[in-house]
Amino acid sequence: MAGVTKEQILSYPAMGYVYGQFTAILNKYVDKYNKQDKFFLAGYNNASFDNQFLRAWFLQNGDKYFGSYFWSNSIDVMVLATPYLASQRSQMENFKQGTVAKALGIEIDESRLHDALYDIQVCKSIYDIVSPYKM
């Protein structure tokens, strides 16, 4: 989907090493021992994928304290976009992030969809339009 080859995947560092780097970054910004200091996991359709994926990744690395870093309820931009676009939904081909962005008038570079950083930028642009909770 993202144009990654088998050879590229095999050249990645070990999961445990990457996990250590990831939690080191989290530890710079969150005190995992402070129950009031946590991140909101935010993304597009993340409640059904990213949240579960990250929780499982923590467990695969012997860490059952995902909740020490992240609030249990995530911010799902797809859920926020649903009522915003309810009147247009029947005319939309699907509700994928790129389709929703276009429906909101956000210019999309089709060749960059599924690039992680680009998808984050598109998600933030959607959030800025549909969220009643401005950051």
mmCIF file with all atom_site columns, C-alpha atoms in Angstrom:
data_model
loop_
_atom_site.group_PDB
_atom_site.id
_atom_site.type_symbol
_atom_site.label_atom_id
_atom_site.label_alt_id
_atom_site.label_comp_id
_atom_site.label_asym_id
_atom_site.label_entity_id
_atom_site.label_seq_id
_atom_site.pdbx_PDB_ins_code
_atom_site.Cartn_x
_atom_site.Cartn_y
_atom_site.Cartn_z
_atom_site.occupancy
_atom_site.B_iso_or_equiv
_atom_site.pdbx_formal_charge
_atom_site.auth_seq_id
_atom_site.auth_comp_id
_atom_site.auth_asym_id
_atom_site.auth_atom_id
_atom_site.pdbx_PDB_model_num
ATOM 1   C CA . MET A 1 1   ? 0.000   0.000  0.000  1.00 0.00 ? 1   MET A CA 1
ATOM 2   C CA . ALA A 1 2   ? 2.752   2.448  0.877  1.00 0.00 ? 2   ALA A CA 1
ATOM 3   C CA . GLY A 1 3   ? 5.199   1.171  -1.734 1.00 0.00 ? 3   GLY A CA 1
ATOM 4   C CA . VAL A 1 4   ? 7.428   -0.580 0.797  1.00 0.00 ? 4   VAL A CA 1
ATOM 5   C CA . THR A 1 5   ? 9.284   -3.617 -0.503 1.00 0.00 ? 5   THR A CA 1
ATOM 6   C CA . LYS A 1 6   ? 10.008  -6.859 1.324  1.00 0.00 ? 6   LYS A CA 1
ATOM 7   C CA . GLU A 1 7   ? 13.720  -6.000 1.217  1.00 0.00 ? 7   GLU A CA 1
ATOM 8   C CA . GLN A 1 8   ? 13.060  -2.669 2.924  1.00 0.00 ? 8   GLN A CA 1
ATOM 9   C CA . ILE A 1 9   ? 11.045  -4.348 5.656  1.00 0.00 ? 9   ILE A CA 1
ATOM 10  C CA . LEU A 1 10  ? 13.805  -6.911 6.245  1.00 0.00 ? 10  LEU A CA 1
ATOM 11  C CA . SER A 1 11  ? 16.347  -4.094 6.613  1.00 0.00 ? 11  SER A CA 1
ATOM 12  C CA . TYR A 1 12  ? 14.412  -2.349 9.405  1.00 0.00 ? 12  TYR A CA 1
ATOM 13  C CA . PRO A 1 13  ? 15.880  -2.382 12.919 1.00 0.00 ? 13  PRO A CA 1
ATOM 14  C CA . ALA A 1 14  ? 14.567  -4.948 15.394 1.00 0.00 ? 14  ALA A CA 1
ATOM 15  C CA . MET A 1 15  ? 11.140  -4.230 16.915 1.00 0.00 ? 15  MET A CA 1
ATOM 16  C CA . GLY A 1 16  ? 12.513  -3.985 20.459 1.00 0.00 ? 16  GLY A CA 1
ATOM 17  C CA . TYR A 1 17  ? 15.077  -1.392 19.411 1.00 0.00 ? 17  TYR A CA 1
ATOM 18  C CA . VAL A 1 18  ? 12.452  0.771  17.679 1.00 0.00 ? 18  VAL A CA 1
ATOM 19  C CA . TYR A 1 19  ? 10.135  0.366  20.659 1.00 0.00 ? 19  TYR A CA 1
ATOM 20  C CA . GLY A 1 20  ? 12.884  1.645  22.960 1.00 0.00 ? 20  GLY A CA 1
ATOM 21  C CA . GLN A 1 21  ? 13.411  4.688  20.739 1.00 0.00 ? 21  GLN A CA 1
ATOM 22  C CA . PHE A 1 22  ? 9.662   5.358  20.620 1.00 0.00 ? 22  PHE A CA 1
ATOM 23  C CA . THR A 1 23  ? 9.179   5.225  24.386 1.00 0.00 ? 23  THR A CA 1
ATOM 24  C CA . ALA A 1 24  ? 12.288  7.376  24.886 1.00 0.00 ? 24  ALA A CA 1
ATOM 25  C CA . ILE A 1 25  ? 10.608  10.069 22.777 1.00 0.00 ? 25  ILE A CA 1
ATOM 26  C CA . LEU A 1 26  ? 7.363   9.697  24.737 1.00 0.00 ? 26  LEU A CA 1
ATOM 27  C CA . ASN A 1 27  ? 9.283   9.985  28.006 1.00 0.00 ? 27  ASN A CA 1
ATOM 28  C CA . LYS A 1 28  ? 10.649  13.390 26.935 1.00 0.00 ? 28  LYS A CA 1
ATOM 29  C CA . TYR A 1 29  ? 7.136   14.837 26.918 1.00 0.00 ? 29  TYR A CA 1
ATOM 30  C CA . VAL A 1 30  ? 5.073   12.779 29.362 1.00 0.00 ? 30  VAL A CA 1
ATOM 31  C CA . ASP A 1 31  ? 5.683   11.710 32.937 1.00 0.00 ? 31  ASP A CA 1
ATOM 32  C CA . LYS A 1 32  ? 4.298   8.187  32.733 1.00 0.00 ? 32  LYS A CA 1
ATOM 33  C CA . TYR A 1 33  ? 4.023   8.089  36.532 1.00 0.00 ? 33  TYR A CA 1
ATOM 34  C CA . ASN A 1 34  ? 1.731   11.133 36.611 1.00 0.00 ? 34  ASN A CA 1
ATOM 35  C CA . LYS A 1 35  ? -1.862  9.998  35.975 1.00 0.00 ? 35  LYS A CA 1
ATOM 36  C CA . GLN A 1 36  ? -2.786  13.482 34.757 1.00 0.00 ? 36  GLN A CA 1
ATOM 37  C CA . ASP A 1 37  ? 0.037   13.807 32.208 1.00 0.00 ? 37  ASP A CA 1
ATOM 38  C CA . LYS A 1 38  ? -0.808  11.875 29.036 1.00 0.00 ? 38  LYS A CA 1
ATOM 39  C CA . PHE A 1 39  ? -1.093  12.204 25.284 1.00 0.00 ? 39  PHE A CA 1
ATOM 40  C CA . PHE A 1 40  ? -4.283  12.075 23.286 1.00 0.00 ? 40  PHE A CA 1
ATOM 41  C CA . LEU A 1 41  ? -3.810  9.625  20.445 1.00 0.00 ? 41  LEU A CA 1
ATOM 42  C CA . ALA A 1 42  ? -5.287  11.407 17.435 1.00 0.00 ? 42  ALA A CA 1
ATOM 43  C CA . GLY A 1 43  ? -5.724  10.328 13.837 1.00 0.00 ? 43  GLY A CA 1
ATOM 44  C CA . TYR A 1 44  ? -8.087  9.398  11.048 1.00 0.00 ? 44  TYR A CA 1
ATOM 45  C CA . ASN A 1 45  ? -10.006 6.188  11.761 1.00 0.00 ? 45  ASN A CA 1
ATOM 46  C CA . ASN A 1 46  ? -7.549  5.541  14.573 1.00 0.00 ? 46  ASN A CA 1
ATOM 47  C CA . ALA A 1 47  ? -10.061 4.154  17.054 1.00 0.00 ? 47  ALA A CA 1
ATOM 48  C CA . SER A 1 48  ? -10.382 0.997  14.978 1.00 0.00 ? 48  SER A CA 1
ATOM 49  C CA . PHE A 1 49  ? -6.729  0.646  13.981 1.00 0.00 ? 49  PHE A CA 1
ATOM 50  C CA . ASP A 1 50  ? -3.944  2.805  15.432 1.00 0.00 ? 50  ASP A CA 1
ATOM 51  C CA . ASN A 1 51  ? -5.087  2.594  19.025 1.00 0.00 ? 51  ASN A CA 1
ATOM 52  C CA . GLN A 1 52  ? -5.361  -1.214 18.944 1.00 0.00 ? 52  GLN A CA 1
ATOM 53  C CA . PHE A 1 53  ? -2.127  -1.556 16.963 1.00 0.00 ? 53  PHE A CA 1
ATOM 54  C CA . LEU A 1 54  ? -0.125  0.532  19.439 1.00 0.00 ? 54  LEU A CA 1
ATOM 55  C CA . ARG A 1 55  ? -1.636  -1.257 22.434 1.00 0.00 ? 55  ARG A CA 1
ATOM 56  C CA . ALA A 1 56  ? -0.667  -4.617 20.922 1.00 0.00 ? 56  ALA A CA 1
ATOM 57  C CA . TRP A 1 57  ? 2.839   -3.325 20.106 1.00 0.00 ? 57  TRP A CA 1
ATOM 58  C CA . PHE A 1 58  ? 3.342   -2.293 23.730 1.00 0.00 ? 58  PHE A CA 1
ATOM 59  C CA . LEU A 1 59  ? 2.269   -5.780 24.849 1.00 0.00 ? 59  LEU A CA 1
ATOM 60  C CA . GLN A 1 60  ? 4.552   -7.468 22.286 1.00 0.00 ? 60  GLN A CA 1
ATOM 61  C CA . ASN A 1 61  ? 7.399   -5.572 23.911 1.00 0.00 ? 61  ASN A CA 1
ATOM 62  C CA . GLY A 1 62  ? 6.426   -6.715 27.400 1.00 0.00 ? 62  GLY A CA 1
ATOM 63  C CA . ASP A 1 63  ? 4.945   -3.348 28.385 1.00 0.00 ? 63  ASP A CA 1
ATOM 64  C CA . LYS A 1 64  ? 1.398   -3.357 29.735 1.00 0.00 ? 64  LYS A CA 1
ATOM 65  C CA . TYR A 1 65  ? 1.473   0.359  30.517 1.00 0.00 ? 65  TYR A CA 1
ATOM 66  C CA . PHE A 1 66  ? 0.194   1.882  27.275 1.00 0.00 ? 66  PHE A CA 1
ATOM 67  C CA . GLY A 1 67  ? -2.302  3.749  29.479 1.00 0.00 ? 67  GLY A CA 1
ATOM 68  C CA . SER A 1 68  ? 0.553   5.468  31.290 1.00 0.00 ? 68  SER A CA 1
ATOM 69  C CA . TYR A 1 69  ? 1.271   7.411  28.107 1.00 0.00 ? 69  TYR A CA 1
ATOM 70  C CA . PHE A 1 70  ? -2.122  7.772  26.399 1.00 0.00 ? 70  PHE A CA 1
ATOM 71  C CA . TRP A 1 71  ? -5.656  8.569  27.520 1.00 0.00 ? 71  TRP A CA 1
ATOM 72  C CA . SER A 1 72  ? -7.965  5.609  26.937 1.00 0.00 ? 72  SER A CA 1
ATOM 73  C CA . ASN A 1 73  ? -10.197 7.557  24.579 1.00 0.00 ? 73  ASN A CA 1
ATOM 74  C CA . SER A 1 74  ? -8.547  8.747  21.391 1.00 0.00 ? 74  SER A CA 1
ATOM 75  C CA . ILE A 1 75  ? -9.476  11.602 19.075 1.00 0.00 ? 75  ILE A CA 1
ATOM 76  C CA . ASP A 1 76  ? -10.777 10.082 15.851 1.00 0.00 ? 76  ASP A CA 1
ATOM 77  C CA . VAL A 1 77  ? -11.007 12.732 13.135 1.00 0.00 ? 77  VAL A CA 1
ATOM 78  C CA . MET A 1 78  ? -13.159 10.444 10.969 1.00 0.00 ? 78  MET A CA 1
ATOM 79  C CA . VAL A 1 79  ? -15.764 10.366 13.748 1.00 0.00 ? 79  VAL A CA 1
ATOM 80  C CA . LEU A 1 80  ? -15.658 14.172 13.983 1.00 0.00 ? 80  LEU A CA 1
ATOM 81  C CA . ALA A 1 81  ? -16.044 14.490 10.192 1.00 0.00 ? 81  ALA A CA 1
ATOM 82  C CA . THR A 1 82  ? -19.094 12.220 10.085 1.00 0.00 ? 82  THR A CA 1
ATOM 83  C CA . PRO A 1 83  ? -21.733 14.665 11.395 1.00 0.00 ? 83  PRO A CA 1
ATOM 84  C CA . TYR A 1 84  ? -19.980 17.563 9.654  1.00 0.00 ? 84  TYR A CA 1
ATOM 85  C CA . LEU A 1 85  ? -20.431 15.883 6.256  1.00 0.00 ? 85  LEU A CA 1
ATOM 86  C CA . ALA A 1 86  ? -23.689 14.035 6.998  1.00 0.00 ? 86  ALA A CA 1
ATOM 87  C CA . SER A 1 87  ? -25.680 15.963 4.380  1.00 0.00 ? 87  SER A CA 1
ATOM 88  C CA . GLN A 1 88  ? -23.098 15.121 1.668  1.00 0.00 ? 88  GLN A CA 1
ATOM 89  C CA . ARG A 1 89  ? -22.374 11.520 2.694  1.00 0.00 ? 89  ARG A CA 1
ATOM 90  C CA . SER A 1 90  ? -24.764 9.852  0.257  1.00 0.00 ? 90  SER A CA 1
ATOM 91  C CA . GLN A 1 91  ? -22.991 11.522 -2.679 1.00 0.00 ? 91  GLN A CA 1
ATOM 92  C CA . MET A 1 92  ? -19.492 10.574 -1.514 1.00 0.00 ? 92  MET A CA 1
ATOM 93  C CA . GLU A 1 93  ? -17.773 7.559  -3.080 1.00 0.00 ? 93  GLU A CA 1
ATOM 94  C CA . ASN A 1 94  ? -16.321 6.516  0.292  1.00 0.00 ? 94  ASN A CA 1
ATOM 95  C CA . PHE A 1 95  ? -15.225 8.089  3.555  1.00 0.00 ? 95  PHE A CA 1
ATOM 96  C CA . LYS A 1 96  ? -11.479 7.618  3.201  1.00 0.00 ? 96  LYS A CA 1
ATOM 97  C CA . GLN A 1 97  ? -9.273  10.450 4.415  1.00 0.00 ? 97  GLN A CA 1
ATOM 98  C CA . GLY A 1 98  ? -8.446  11.729 0.915  1.00 0.00 ? 98  GLY A CA 1
ATOM 99  C CA . THR A 1 99  ? -12.098 11.712 -0.130 1.00 0.00 ? 99  THR A CA 1
ATOM 100 C CA . VAL A 1 100 ? -13.159 13.555 3.015  1.00 0.00 ? 100 VAL A CA 1
ATOM 101 C CA . ALA A 1 101 ? -10.388 16.114 2.545  1.00 0.00 ? 101 ALA A CA 1
ATOM 102 C CA . LYS A 1 102 ? -11.504 16.819 -1.016 1.00 0.00 ? 102 LYS A CA 1
ATOM 103 C CA . ALA A 1 103 ? -15.132 17.172 0.116  1.00 0.00 ? 103 ALA A CA 1
ATOM 104 C CA . LEU A 1 104 ? -13.938 19.808 2.579  1.00 0.00 ? 104 LEU A CA 1
ATOM 105 C CA . GLY A 1 105 ? -12.053 21.727 -0.121 1.00 0.00 ? 105 GLY A CA 1
ATOM 106 C CA . ILE A 1 106 ? -8.588  20.626 0.981  1.00 0.00 ? 106 ILE A CA 1
ATOM 107 C CA . GLU A 1 107 ? -6.198  20.260 -1.950 1.00 0.00 ? 107 GLU A CA 1
ATOM 108 C CA . ILE A 1 108 ? -4.788  16.725 -2.086 1.00 0.00 ? 108 ILE A CA 1
ATOM 109 C CA . ASP A 1 109 ? -1.659  15.398 -3.786 1.00 0.00 ? 109 ASP A CA 1
ATOM 110 C CA . GLU A 1 110 ? -2.828  11.882 -4.718 1.00 0.00 ? 110 GLU A CA 1
ATOM 111 C CA . SER A 1 111 ? 0.766   10.696 -5.157 1.00 0.00 ? 111 SER A CA 1
ATOM 112 C CA . ARG A 1 112 ? 1.531   11.452 -1.499 1.00 0.00 ? 112 ARG A CA 1
ATOM 113 C CA . LEU A 1 113 ? -1.465  9.694  0.081  1.00 0.00 ? 113 LEU A CA 1
ATOM 114 C CA . HIS A 1 114 ? -0.333  6.938  2.469  1.00 0.00 ? 114 HIS A CA 1
ATOM 115 C CA . ASP A 1 115 ? 2.932   8.748  3.162  1.00 0.00 ? 115 ASP A CA 1
ATOM 116 C CA . ALA A 1 116 ? 2.878   8.928  6.963  1.00 0.00 ? 116 ALA A CA 1
ATOM 117 C CA . LEU A 1 117 ? 3.844   12.584 7.362  1.00 0.00 ? 117 LEU A CA 1
ATOM 118 C CA . TYR A 1 118 ? 1.556   13.716 4.552  1.00 0.00 ? 118 TYR A CA 1
ATOM 119 C CA . ASP A 1 119 ? -1.363  11.753 5.996  1.00 0.00 ? 119 ASP A CA 1
ATOM 120 C CA . ILE A 1 120 ? -0.790  13.443 9.358  1.00 0.00 ? 120 ILE A CA 1
ATOM 121 C CA . GLN A 1 121 ? -0.850  16.854 7.682  1.00 0.00 ? 121 GLN A CA 1
ATOM 122 C CA . VAL A 1 122 ? -4.075  16.017 5.818  1.00 0.00 ? 122 VAL A CA 1
ATOM 123 C CA . CYS A 1 123 ? -5.631  14.685 9.022  1.00 0.00 ? 123 CYS A CA 1
ATOM 124 C CA . LYS A 1 124 ? -4.747  17.917 10.862 1.00 0.00 ? 124 LYS A CA 1
ATOM 125 C CA . SER A 1 125 ? -6.258  19.971 8.022  1.00 0.00 ? 125 SER A CA 1
ATOM 126 C CA . ILE A 1 126 ? -9.489  17.982 8.281  1.00 0.00 ? 126 ILE A CA 1
ATOM 127 C CA . TYR A 1 127 ? -9.495  18.352 12.080 1.00 0.00 ? 127 TYR A CA 1
ATOM 128 C CA . ASP A 1 128 ? -9.064  22.116 11.786 1.00 0.00 ? 128 ASP A CA 1
ATOM 129 C CA . ILE A 1 129 ? -12.275 22.283 9.747  1.00 0.00 ? 129 ILE A CA 1
ATOM 130 C CA . VAL A 1 130 ? -14.543 19.716 11.396 1.00 0.00 ? 130 VAL A CA 1
ATOM 131 C CA . SER A 1 131 ? -13.648 19.865 15.059 1.00 0.00 ? 131 SER A CA 1
ATOM 132 C CA . PRO A 1 132 ? -15.753 21.946 17.400 1.00 0.00 ? 132 PRO A CA 1
ATOM 133 C CA . TYR A 1 133 ? -12.737 21.810 19.759 1.00 0.00 ? 133 TYR A CA 1
ATOM 134 C CA . LYS A 1 134 ? -10.058 24.094 18.348 1.00 0.00 ? 134 LYS A CA 1
ATOM 135 C CA . MET A 1 135 ? -6.505  23.527 19.560 1.00 0.00 ? 135 MET A CA 1
#
